[in-house]
Short mmCIF file of C-alpha atoms and ligand atoms in Angstrom, two decimals:
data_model
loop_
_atom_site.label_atom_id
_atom_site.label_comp_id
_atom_site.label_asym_id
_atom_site.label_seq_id
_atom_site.Cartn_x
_atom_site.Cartn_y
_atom_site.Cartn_z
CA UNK A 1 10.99 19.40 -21.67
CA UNK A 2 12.05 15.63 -22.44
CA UNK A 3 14.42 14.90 -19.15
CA UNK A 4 17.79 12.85 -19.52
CA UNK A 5 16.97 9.33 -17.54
CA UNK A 6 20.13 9.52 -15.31
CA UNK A 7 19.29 13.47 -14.63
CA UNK A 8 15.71 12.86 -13.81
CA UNK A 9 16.54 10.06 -11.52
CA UNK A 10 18.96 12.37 -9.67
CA UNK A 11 16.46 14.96 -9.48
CA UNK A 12 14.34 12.66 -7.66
CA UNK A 13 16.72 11.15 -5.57
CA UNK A 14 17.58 14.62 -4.48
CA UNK A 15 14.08 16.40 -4.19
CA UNK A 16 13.24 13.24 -2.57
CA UNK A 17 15.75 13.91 0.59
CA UNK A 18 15.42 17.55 0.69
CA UNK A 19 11.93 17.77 1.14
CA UNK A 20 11.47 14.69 3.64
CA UNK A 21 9.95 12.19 1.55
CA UNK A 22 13.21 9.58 1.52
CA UNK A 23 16.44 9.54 3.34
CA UNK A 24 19.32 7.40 3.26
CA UNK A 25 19.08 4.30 5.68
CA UNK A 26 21.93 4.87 8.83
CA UNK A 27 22.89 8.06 6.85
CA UNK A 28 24.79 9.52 9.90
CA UNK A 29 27.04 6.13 10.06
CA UNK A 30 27.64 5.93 6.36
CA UNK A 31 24.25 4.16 5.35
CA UNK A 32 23.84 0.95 5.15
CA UNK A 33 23.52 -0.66 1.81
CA UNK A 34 19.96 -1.47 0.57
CA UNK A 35 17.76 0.38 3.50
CA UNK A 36 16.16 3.68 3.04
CA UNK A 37 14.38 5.47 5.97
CA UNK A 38 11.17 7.00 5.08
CA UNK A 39 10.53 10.98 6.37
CA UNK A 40 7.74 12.70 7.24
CA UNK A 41 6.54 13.31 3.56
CA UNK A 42 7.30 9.87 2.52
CA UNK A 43 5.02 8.28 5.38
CA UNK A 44 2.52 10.43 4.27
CA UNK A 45 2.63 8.94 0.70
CA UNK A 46 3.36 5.41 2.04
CA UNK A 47 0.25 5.34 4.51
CA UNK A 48 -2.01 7.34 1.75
CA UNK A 49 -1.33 4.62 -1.01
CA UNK A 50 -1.35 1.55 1.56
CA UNK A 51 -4.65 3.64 2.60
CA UNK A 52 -5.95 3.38 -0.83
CA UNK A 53 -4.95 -0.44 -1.98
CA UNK A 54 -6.92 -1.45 1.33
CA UNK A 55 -9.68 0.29 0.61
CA UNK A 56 -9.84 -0.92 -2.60
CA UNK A 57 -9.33 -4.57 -2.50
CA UNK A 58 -10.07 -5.16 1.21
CA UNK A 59 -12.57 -2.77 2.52
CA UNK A 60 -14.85 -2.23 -0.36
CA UNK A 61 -15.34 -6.16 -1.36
CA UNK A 62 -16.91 -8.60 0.48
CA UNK A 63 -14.75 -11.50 -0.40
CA UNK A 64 -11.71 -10.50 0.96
CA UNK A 65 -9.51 -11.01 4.47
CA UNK A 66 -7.32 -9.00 6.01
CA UNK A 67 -4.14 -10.80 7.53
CA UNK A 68 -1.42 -9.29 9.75
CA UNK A 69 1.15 -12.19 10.11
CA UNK A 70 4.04 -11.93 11.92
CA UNK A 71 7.67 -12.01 10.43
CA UNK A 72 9.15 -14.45 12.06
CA UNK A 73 7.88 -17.58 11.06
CA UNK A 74 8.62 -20.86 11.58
CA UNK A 75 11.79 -22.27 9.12
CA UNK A 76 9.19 -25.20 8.29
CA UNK A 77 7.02 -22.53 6.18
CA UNK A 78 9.96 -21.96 4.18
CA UNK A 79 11.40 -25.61 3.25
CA UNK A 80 7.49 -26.19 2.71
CA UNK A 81 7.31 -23.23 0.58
CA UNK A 82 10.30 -23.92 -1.54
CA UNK A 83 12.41 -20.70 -0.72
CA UNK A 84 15.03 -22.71 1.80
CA UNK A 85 15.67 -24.90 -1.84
CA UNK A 86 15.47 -22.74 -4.37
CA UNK A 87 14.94 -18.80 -3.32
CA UNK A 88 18.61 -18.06 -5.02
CA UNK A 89 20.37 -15.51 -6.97
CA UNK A 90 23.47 -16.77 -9.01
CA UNK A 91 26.39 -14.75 -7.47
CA UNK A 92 29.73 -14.47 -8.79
CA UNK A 93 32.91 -12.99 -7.16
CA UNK A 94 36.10 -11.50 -9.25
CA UNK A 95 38.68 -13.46 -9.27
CA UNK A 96 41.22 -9.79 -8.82
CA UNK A 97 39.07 -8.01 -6.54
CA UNK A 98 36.72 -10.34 -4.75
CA UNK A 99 34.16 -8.07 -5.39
CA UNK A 100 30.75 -9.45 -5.75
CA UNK A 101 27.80 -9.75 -8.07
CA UNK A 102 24.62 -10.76 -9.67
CA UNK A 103 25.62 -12.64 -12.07
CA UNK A 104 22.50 -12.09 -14.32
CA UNK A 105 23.55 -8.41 -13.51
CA UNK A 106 26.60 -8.03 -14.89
CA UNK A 107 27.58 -5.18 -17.85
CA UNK A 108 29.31 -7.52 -19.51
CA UNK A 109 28.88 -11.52 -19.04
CA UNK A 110 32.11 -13.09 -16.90
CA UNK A 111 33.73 -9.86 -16.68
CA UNK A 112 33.92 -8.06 -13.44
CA UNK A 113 31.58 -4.68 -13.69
CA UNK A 114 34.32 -2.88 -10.91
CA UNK A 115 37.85 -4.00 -12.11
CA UNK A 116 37.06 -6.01 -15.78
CA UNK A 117 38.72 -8.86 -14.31
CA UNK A 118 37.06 -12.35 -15.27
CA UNK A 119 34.82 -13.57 -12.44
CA UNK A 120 34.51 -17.42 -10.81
CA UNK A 121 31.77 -19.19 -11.91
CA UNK A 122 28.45 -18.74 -10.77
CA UNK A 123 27.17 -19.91 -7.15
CA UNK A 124 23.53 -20.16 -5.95
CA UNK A 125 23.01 -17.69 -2.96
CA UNK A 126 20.15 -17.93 -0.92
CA UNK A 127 18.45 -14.78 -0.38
CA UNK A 128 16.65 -15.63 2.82
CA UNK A 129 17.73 -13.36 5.85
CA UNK A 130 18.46 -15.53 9.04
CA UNK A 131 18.48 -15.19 12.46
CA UNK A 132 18.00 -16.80 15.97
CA UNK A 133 15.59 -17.24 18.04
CA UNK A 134 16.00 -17.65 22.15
CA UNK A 135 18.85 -17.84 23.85
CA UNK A 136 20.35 -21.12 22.03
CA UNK A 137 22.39 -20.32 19.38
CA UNK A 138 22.65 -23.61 17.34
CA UNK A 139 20.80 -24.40 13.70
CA UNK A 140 17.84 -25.46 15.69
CA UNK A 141 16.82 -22.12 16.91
CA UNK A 142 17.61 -20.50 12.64
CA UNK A 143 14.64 -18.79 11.68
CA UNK A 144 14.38 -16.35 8.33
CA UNK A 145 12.70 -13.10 7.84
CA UNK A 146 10.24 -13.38 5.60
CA UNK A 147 11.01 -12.60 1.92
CA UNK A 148 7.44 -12.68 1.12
CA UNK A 149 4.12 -11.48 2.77
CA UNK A 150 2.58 -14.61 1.13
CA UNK A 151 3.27 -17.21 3.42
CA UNK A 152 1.65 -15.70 5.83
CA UNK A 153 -1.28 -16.05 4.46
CA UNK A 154 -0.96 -19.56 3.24
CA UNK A 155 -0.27 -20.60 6.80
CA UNK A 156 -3.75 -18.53 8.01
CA UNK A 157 -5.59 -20.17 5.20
CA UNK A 158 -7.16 -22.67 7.67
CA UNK A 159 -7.68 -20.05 10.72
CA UNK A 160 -9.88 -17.75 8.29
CA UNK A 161 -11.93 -20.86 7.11
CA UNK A 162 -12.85 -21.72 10.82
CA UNK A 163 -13.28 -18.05 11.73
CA UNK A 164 -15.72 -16.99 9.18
CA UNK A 165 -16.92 -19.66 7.01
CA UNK A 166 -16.26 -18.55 3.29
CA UNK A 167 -17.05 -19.84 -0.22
CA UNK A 168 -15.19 -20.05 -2.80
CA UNK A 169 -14.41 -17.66 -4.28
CA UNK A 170 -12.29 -15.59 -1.69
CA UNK A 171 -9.42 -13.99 -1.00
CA UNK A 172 -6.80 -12.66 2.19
CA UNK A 173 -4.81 -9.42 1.46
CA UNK A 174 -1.88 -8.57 3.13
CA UNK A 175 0.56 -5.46 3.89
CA UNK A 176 4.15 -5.43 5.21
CA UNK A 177 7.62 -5.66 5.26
CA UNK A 178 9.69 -8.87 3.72
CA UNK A 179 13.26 -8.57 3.80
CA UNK A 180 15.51 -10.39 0.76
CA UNK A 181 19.36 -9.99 0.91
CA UNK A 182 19.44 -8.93 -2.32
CA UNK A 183 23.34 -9.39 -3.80
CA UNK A 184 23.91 -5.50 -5.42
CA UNK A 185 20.86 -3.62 -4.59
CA UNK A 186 20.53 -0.85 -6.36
CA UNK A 187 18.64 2.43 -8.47
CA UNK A 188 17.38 3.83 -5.17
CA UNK A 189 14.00 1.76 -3.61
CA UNK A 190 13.84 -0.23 -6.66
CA UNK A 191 16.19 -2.91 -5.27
CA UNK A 192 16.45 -2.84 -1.78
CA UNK A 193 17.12 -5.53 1.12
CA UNK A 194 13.97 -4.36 3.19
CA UNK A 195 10.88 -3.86 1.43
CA UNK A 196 7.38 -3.57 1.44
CA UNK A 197 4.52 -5.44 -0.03
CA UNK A 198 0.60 -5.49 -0.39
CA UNK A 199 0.18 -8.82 -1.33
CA UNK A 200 -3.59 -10.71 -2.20
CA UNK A 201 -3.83 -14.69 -2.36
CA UNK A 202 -7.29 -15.23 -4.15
CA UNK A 203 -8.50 -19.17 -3.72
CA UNK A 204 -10.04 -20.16 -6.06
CA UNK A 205 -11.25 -23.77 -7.80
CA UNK A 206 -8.81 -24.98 -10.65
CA UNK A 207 -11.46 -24.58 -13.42
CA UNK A 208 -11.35 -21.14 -12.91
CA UNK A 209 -7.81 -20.04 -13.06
CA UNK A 210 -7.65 -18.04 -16.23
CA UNK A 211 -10.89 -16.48 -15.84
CA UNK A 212 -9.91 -15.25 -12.40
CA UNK A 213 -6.63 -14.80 -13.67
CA UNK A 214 -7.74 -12.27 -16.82
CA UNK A 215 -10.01 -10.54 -13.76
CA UNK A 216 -7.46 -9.76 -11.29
CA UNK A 217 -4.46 -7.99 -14.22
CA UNK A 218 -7.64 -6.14 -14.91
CA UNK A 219 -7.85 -4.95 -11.30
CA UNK A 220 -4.33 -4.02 -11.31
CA UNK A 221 -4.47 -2.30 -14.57
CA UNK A 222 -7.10 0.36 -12.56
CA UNK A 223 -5.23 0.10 -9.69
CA UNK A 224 -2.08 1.51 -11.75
CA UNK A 225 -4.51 4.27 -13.27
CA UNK A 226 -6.00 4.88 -10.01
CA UNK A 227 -2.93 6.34 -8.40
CA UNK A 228 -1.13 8.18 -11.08
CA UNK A 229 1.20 5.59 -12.13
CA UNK A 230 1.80 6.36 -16.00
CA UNK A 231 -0.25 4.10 -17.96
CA UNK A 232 1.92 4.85 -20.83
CA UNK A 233 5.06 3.66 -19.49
CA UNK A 234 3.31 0.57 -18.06
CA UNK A 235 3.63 -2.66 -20.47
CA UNK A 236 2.80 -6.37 -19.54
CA UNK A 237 5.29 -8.81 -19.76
CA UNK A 238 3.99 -13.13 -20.25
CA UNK A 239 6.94 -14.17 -18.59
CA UNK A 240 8.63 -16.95 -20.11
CA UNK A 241 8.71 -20.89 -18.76
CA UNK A 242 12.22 -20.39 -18.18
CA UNK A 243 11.80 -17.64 -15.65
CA UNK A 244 8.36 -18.69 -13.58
CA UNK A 245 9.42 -19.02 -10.06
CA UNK A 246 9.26 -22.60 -8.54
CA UNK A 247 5.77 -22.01 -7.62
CA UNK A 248 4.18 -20.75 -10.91
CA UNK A 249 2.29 -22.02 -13.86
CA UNK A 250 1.82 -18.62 -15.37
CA UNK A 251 2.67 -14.96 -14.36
CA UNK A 252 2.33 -11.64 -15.95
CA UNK A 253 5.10 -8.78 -14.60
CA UNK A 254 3.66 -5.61 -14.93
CA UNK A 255 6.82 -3.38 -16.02
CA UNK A 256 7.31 0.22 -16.32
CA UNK A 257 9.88 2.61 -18.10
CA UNK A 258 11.61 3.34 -14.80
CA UNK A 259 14.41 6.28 -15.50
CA UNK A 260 17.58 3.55 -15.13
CA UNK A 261 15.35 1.21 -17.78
CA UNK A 262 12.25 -0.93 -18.10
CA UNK A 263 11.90 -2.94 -14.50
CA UNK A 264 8.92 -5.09 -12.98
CA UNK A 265 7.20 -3.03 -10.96
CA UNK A 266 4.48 -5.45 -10.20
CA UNK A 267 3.32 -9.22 -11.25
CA UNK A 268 0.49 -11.66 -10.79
CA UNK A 269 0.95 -15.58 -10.39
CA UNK A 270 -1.04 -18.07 -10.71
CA UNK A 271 0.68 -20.08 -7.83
CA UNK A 272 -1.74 -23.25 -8.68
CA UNK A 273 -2.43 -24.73 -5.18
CA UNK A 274 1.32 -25.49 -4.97
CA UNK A 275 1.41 -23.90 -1.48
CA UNK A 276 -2.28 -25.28 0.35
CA UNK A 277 -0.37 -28.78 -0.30
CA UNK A 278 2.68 -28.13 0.75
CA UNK A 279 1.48 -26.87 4.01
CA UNK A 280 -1.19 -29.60 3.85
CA UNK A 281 -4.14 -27.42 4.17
CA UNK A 282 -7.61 -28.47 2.71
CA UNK A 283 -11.02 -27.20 2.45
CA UNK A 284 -14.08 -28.51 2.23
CA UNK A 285 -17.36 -27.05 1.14
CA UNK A 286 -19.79 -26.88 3.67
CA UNK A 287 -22.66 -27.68 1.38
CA UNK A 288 -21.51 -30.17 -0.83
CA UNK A 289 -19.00 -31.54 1.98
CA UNK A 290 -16.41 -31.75 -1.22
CA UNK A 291 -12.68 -31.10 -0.14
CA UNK A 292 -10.13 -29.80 -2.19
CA UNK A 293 -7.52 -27.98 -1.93
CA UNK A 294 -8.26 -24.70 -3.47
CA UNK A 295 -6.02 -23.26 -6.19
CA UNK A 296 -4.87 -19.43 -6.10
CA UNK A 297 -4.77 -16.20 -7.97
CA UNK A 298 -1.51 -13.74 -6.33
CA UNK A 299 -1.74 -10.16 -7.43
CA UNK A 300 1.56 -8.54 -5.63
CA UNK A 301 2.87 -5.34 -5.73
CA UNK A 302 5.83 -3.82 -3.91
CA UNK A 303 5.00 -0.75 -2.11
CA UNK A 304 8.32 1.04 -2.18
CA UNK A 305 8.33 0.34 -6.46
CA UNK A 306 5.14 2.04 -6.24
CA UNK A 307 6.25 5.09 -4.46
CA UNK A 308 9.32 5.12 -6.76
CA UNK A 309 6.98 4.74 -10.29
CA UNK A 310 4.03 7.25 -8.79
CA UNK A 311 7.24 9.89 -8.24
CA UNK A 312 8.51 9.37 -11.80
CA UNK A 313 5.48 9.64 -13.23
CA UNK A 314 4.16 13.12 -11.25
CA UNK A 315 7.52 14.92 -11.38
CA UNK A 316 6.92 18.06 -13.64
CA UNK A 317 9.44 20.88 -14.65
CA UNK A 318 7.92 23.77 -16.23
CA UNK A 319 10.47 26.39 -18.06
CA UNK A 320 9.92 30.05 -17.95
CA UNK A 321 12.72 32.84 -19.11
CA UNK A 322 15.39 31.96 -16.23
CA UNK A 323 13.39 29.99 -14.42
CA UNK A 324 12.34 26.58 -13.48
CA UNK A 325 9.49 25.35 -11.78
CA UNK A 326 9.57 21.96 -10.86
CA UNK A 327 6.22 20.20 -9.04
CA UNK A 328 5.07 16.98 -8.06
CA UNK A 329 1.47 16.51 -9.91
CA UNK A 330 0.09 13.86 -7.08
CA UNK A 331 -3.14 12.81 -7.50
CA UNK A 332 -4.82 14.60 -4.64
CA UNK A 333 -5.62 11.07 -2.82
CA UNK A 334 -1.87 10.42 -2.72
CA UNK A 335 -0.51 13.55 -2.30
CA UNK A 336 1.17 13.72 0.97
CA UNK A 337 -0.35 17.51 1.89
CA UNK A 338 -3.93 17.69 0.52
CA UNK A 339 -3.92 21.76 1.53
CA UNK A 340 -1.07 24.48 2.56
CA UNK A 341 -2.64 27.36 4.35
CA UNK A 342 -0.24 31.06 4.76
CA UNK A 343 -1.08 34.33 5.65
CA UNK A 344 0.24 36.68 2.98
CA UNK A 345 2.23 38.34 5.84
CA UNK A 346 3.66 36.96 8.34
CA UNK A 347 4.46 39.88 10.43
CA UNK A 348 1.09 40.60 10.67
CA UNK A 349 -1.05 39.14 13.83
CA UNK A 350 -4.41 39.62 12.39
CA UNK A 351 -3.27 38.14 9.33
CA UNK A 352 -1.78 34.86 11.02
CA UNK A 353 -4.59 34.36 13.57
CA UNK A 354 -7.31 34.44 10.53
CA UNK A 355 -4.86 31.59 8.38
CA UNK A 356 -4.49 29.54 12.03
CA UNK A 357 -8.24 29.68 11.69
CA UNK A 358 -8.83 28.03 8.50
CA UNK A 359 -5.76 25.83 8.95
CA UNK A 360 -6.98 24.26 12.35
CA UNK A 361 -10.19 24.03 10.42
CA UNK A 362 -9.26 22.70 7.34
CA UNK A 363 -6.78 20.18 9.57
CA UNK A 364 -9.59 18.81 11.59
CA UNK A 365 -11.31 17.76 8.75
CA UNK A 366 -8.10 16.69 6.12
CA UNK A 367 -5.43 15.87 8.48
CA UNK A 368 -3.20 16.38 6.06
CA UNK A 369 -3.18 20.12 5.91
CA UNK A 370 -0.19 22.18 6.43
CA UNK A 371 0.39 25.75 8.15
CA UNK A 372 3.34 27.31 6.21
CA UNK A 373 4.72 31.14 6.66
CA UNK A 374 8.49 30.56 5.70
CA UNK A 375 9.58 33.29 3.35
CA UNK A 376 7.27 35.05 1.01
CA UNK A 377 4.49 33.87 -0.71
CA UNK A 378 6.32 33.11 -4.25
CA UNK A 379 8.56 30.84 -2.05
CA UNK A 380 6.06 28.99 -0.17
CA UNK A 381 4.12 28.50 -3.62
CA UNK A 382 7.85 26.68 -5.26
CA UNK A 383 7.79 24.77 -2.16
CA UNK A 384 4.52 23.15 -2.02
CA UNK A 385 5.01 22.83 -5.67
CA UNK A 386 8.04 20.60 -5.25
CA UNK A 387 6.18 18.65 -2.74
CA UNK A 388 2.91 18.18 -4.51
CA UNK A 389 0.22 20.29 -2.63
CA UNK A 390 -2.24 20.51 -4.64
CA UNK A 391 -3.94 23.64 -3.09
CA UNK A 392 -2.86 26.75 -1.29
CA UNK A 393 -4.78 28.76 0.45
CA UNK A 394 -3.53 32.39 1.36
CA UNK A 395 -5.12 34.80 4.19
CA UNK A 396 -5.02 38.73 2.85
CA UNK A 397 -6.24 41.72 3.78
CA UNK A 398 -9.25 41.34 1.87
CA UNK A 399 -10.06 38.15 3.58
CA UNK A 400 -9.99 40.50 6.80
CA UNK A 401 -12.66 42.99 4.97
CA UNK A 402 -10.61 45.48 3.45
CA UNK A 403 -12.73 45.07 0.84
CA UNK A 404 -16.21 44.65 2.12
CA UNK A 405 -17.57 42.60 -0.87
CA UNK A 406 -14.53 39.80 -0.07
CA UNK A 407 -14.38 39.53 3.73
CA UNK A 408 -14.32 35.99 4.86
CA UNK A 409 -13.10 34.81 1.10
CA UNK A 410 -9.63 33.53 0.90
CA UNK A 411 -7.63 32.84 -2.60
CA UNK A 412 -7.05 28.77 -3.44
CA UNK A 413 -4.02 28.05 -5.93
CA UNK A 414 -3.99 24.95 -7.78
CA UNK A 415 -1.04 23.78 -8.23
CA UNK A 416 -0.76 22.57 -11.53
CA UNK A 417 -2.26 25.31 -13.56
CA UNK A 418 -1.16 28.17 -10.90
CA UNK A 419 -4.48 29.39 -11.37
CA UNK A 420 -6.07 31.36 -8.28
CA UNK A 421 -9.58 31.30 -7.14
CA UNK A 422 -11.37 33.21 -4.28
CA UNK A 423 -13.61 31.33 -2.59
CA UNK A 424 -16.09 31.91 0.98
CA UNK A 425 -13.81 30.25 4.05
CA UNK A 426 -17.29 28.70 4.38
CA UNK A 427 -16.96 26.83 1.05
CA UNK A 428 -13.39 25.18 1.02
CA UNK A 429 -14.31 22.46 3.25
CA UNK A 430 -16.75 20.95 0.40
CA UNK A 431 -14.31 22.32 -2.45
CA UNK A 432 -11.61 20.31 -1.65
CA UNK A 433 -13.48 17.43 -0.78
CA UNK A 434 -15.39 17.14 -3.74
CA UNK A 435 -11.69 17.40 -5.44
CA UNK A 436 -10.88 14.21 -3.20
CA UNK A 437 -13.59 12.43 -4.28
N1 GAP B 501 4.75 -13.39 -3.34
C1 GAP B 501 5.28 -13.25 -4.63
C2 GAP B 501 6.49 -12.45 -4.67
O1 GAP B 501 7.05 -12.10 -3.64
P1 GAP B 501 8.15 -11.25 -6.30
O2 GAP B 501 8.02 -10.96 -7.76
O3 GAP B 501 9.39 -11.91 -5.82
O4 GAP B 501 6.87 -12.13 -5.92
C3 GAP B 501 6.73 -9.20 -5.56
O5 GAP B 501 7.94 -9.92 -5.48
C4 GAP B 501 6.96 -7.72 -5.69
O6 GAP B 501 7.76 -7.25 -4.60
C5 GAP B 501 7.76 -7.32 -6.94
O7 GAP B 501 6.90 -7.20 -8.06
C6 GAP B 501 8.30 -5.97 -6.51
O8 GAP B 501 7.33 -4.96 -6.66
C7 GAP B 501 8.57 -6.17 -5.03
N2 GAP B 501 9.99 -6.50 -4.77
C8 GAP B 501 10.58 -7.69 -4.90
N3 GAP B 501 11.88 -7.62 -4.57
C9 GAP B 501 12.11 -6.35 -4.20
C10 GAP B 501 13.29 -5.64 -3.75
N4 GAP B 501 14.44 -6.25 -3.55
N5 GAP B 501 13.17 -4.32 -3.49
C11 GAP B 501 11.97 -3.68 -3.64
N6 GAP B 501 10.86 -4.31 -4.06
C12 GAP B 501 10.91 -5.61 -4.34
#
């Protein structure tokens, strides 16, 4: 059945916090605008699809370098970079209720979205969270979160040349958190003021920018496919002169029909070698002695957009007389439980110390496995539904040889067809990894 946008969005928003995937940030004092706290289920997710993207464009190439910069980084990387300058939003306030806003936001242009007063004219705000650092508390000691991984790895370009020497072609990949005090954050962990990002600068020489460029929105197109983001709902956007950021000479956004409208979920610059020169970093080519400073390919995508498109794009509701059955249809890779393990009884010893078993087994060799006897079986089935299990595994009496021919077989429910399988104990080990793979 065709969901309403708003209602699907709410669904998720709610499923989200029941089941431990996302919470609101400070809940307990109010929340705090623009932070959400990720639960148990949500880590899971987070660390599987971080897991993933590493393994993808880090682990399994050989022309790629991990960084881990820090945060905090010195306010010179960020006047080089641009950002001190020109990282704004235009921000308006109403002239009735002093309420403020994007101004690219707004319902209506010049008209306040709270109170439909008119609203001043448009300021540039600087997005850039600041702090201190030390003791002193003067401008010298102002120093900014990061708003994005990147620099990091501009400012390492040099350190990973010295370290380990490679050519051209090559790239550094980076994960974590940038922070951007976004004006009127918003739709849930689409907009947010802390943030996640798996970032890749590729350096490259300037003659092959488009070729490397055409390459690398290829890699992201599989990487989209490769997780269970809906390819349908993905579209490319050539993003207009007007709009490049300071730093580009061409970028792609990769959008997708997100349930409040069609938002960027991901993009990839070509950031020429704007930021090598501003930092005034060089290489030079061992062989040929020839030094240039490279140019470079950024592929970036925001980790918590990800979660929030892979959600919208697994959650299922499936309508039977009365009753609803709504799942998650993960990809097993992402899933945040690979395998749920019950006895059909829980009252029963023998039955529970045959499912610990399998579960400690199964665990050893997953992690991600789950031991669940809360209410009956139909129950625990609609709950690892809703949280995208793809397999259950159930301990009976038969498993326990009350039927000769099926001792030591246990039943394995898939979770999107509800079909039921019996299988050896002695089997699921390679049956659900051959599912992984
Ligand atoms: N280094 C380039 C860069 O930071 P960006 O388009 O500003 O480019 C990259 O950000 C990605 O980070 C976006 O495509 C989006 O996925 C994510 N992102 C940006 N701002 C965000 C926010 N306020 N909340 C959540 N994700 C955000």
């Amino acid at each position: 059945m065709e969901q309403q946008p708003k209602e699907l969005m709410e669904k998720i928003i709610s499923l989200a916090k029941r089941r431990g995937f996302i919470y609101q940030g400070s809940e307990v004092y109010g929340g705090l605008a623009g932070t959400w706290d990720y639960g148990p289920l949500g880590v899971s997710l987070k660390n599987n699809i971080k897991h993933l993207w590493w393994k993808k464009f880090v682990d399994d190439r050989q022309d790629m370098y991990g960084i881990d910069a820090a945060i905090l980084m010195h306010p010179g990387v960020w006047k080089a970079s641009g950002h001190v300058d020109t990282f704004t939003d235009p921000l308006v306030e109403c002239t009735k209720c002093k309420k403020r806003f994007r101004a690219d936001q707004l319902e209506n242009a010049g008209v306040c979205d709270a109170c439909g007063e008119p609203t001043g004219e448009a300021r540039n705000f600087n997005m850039m969270f600041q702090t201190q650092v030390g003791a002193v508390e003067d401008s010298s000691a102002t120093v900014y979160l990061r708003p994005e991984t990147a620099q990091g790895m501009f400012v390492n370009f040099k350190n990973v040349v010295d370290s380990f020497h490679p050519k051209l072609p090559f790239g550094t990949a980076q994960i974590g958190k940038a922070f951007r005090n976004e004006i009127t954050p918003r739709d849930f962990i689409f907009r947010v003021r802390e943030f996640e990002q798996m970032e890749i600068e590729y350096f490259i020489r300037e003659s092959d920018w488009k070729t490397q460029f055409e390459y690398w929105k290829n890699e992201m197109k599989d990487w989209i496919e490769m997780i269970g983001i809906d390819t349908a709902k993905t579209h490319e956007l050539e993003v207009g002169e007007e709009d490049l950021a300071h730093y580009s000479k061409r970028t792609v956004d990769f959008e997708f029909d997100f349930p409040f409208g069609k938002k960027e979920l991901y993009g990839i610059a070509y950031r020429t070698n704007f930021d090598l020169t501003n930092h005034n970093l060089t290489y030079q080519d061992e062989e040929t002695q020839e030094k240039i400073v490279p140019h470079v390919i950024e592929p970036t995508f925001g980790l918590d957009r990800t979660i929030l498109a892979v959600l919208c794009s697994v959650y299922r509701e499936e309508h039977t007389e009365g009753e609803v059955r709504s799942f998650l249809s993960f990809k097993p890779s992402v899933a945040p439980v690979i395998c749920a393990v019950s006895p059909l009884l829980k009252n029963k010893p023998e039955l529970v110390e045959k499912s610990q078993e399998v579960f400690k087994m199964l665990k050893k060799r997953f992690g991600q496995v789950m031991f669940d006897d809360n209410g009956n079986i139909g129950k625990r089935y609609r709950r690892q539904d809703e949280i995208g299990t793809p397999w259950c595994v159930v301990v009976d009496f038969d498993t326990l040889g009350e039927n000769q021919e099926l001792l030591d077989t246990v039943t394995i429910r898939d979770r999107d067809t509800g079909a039921q399988t019996r299988l050896p104990i002695t089997e699921l080990e390679s049956y659900i990894s051959e599912k992984l793979a």
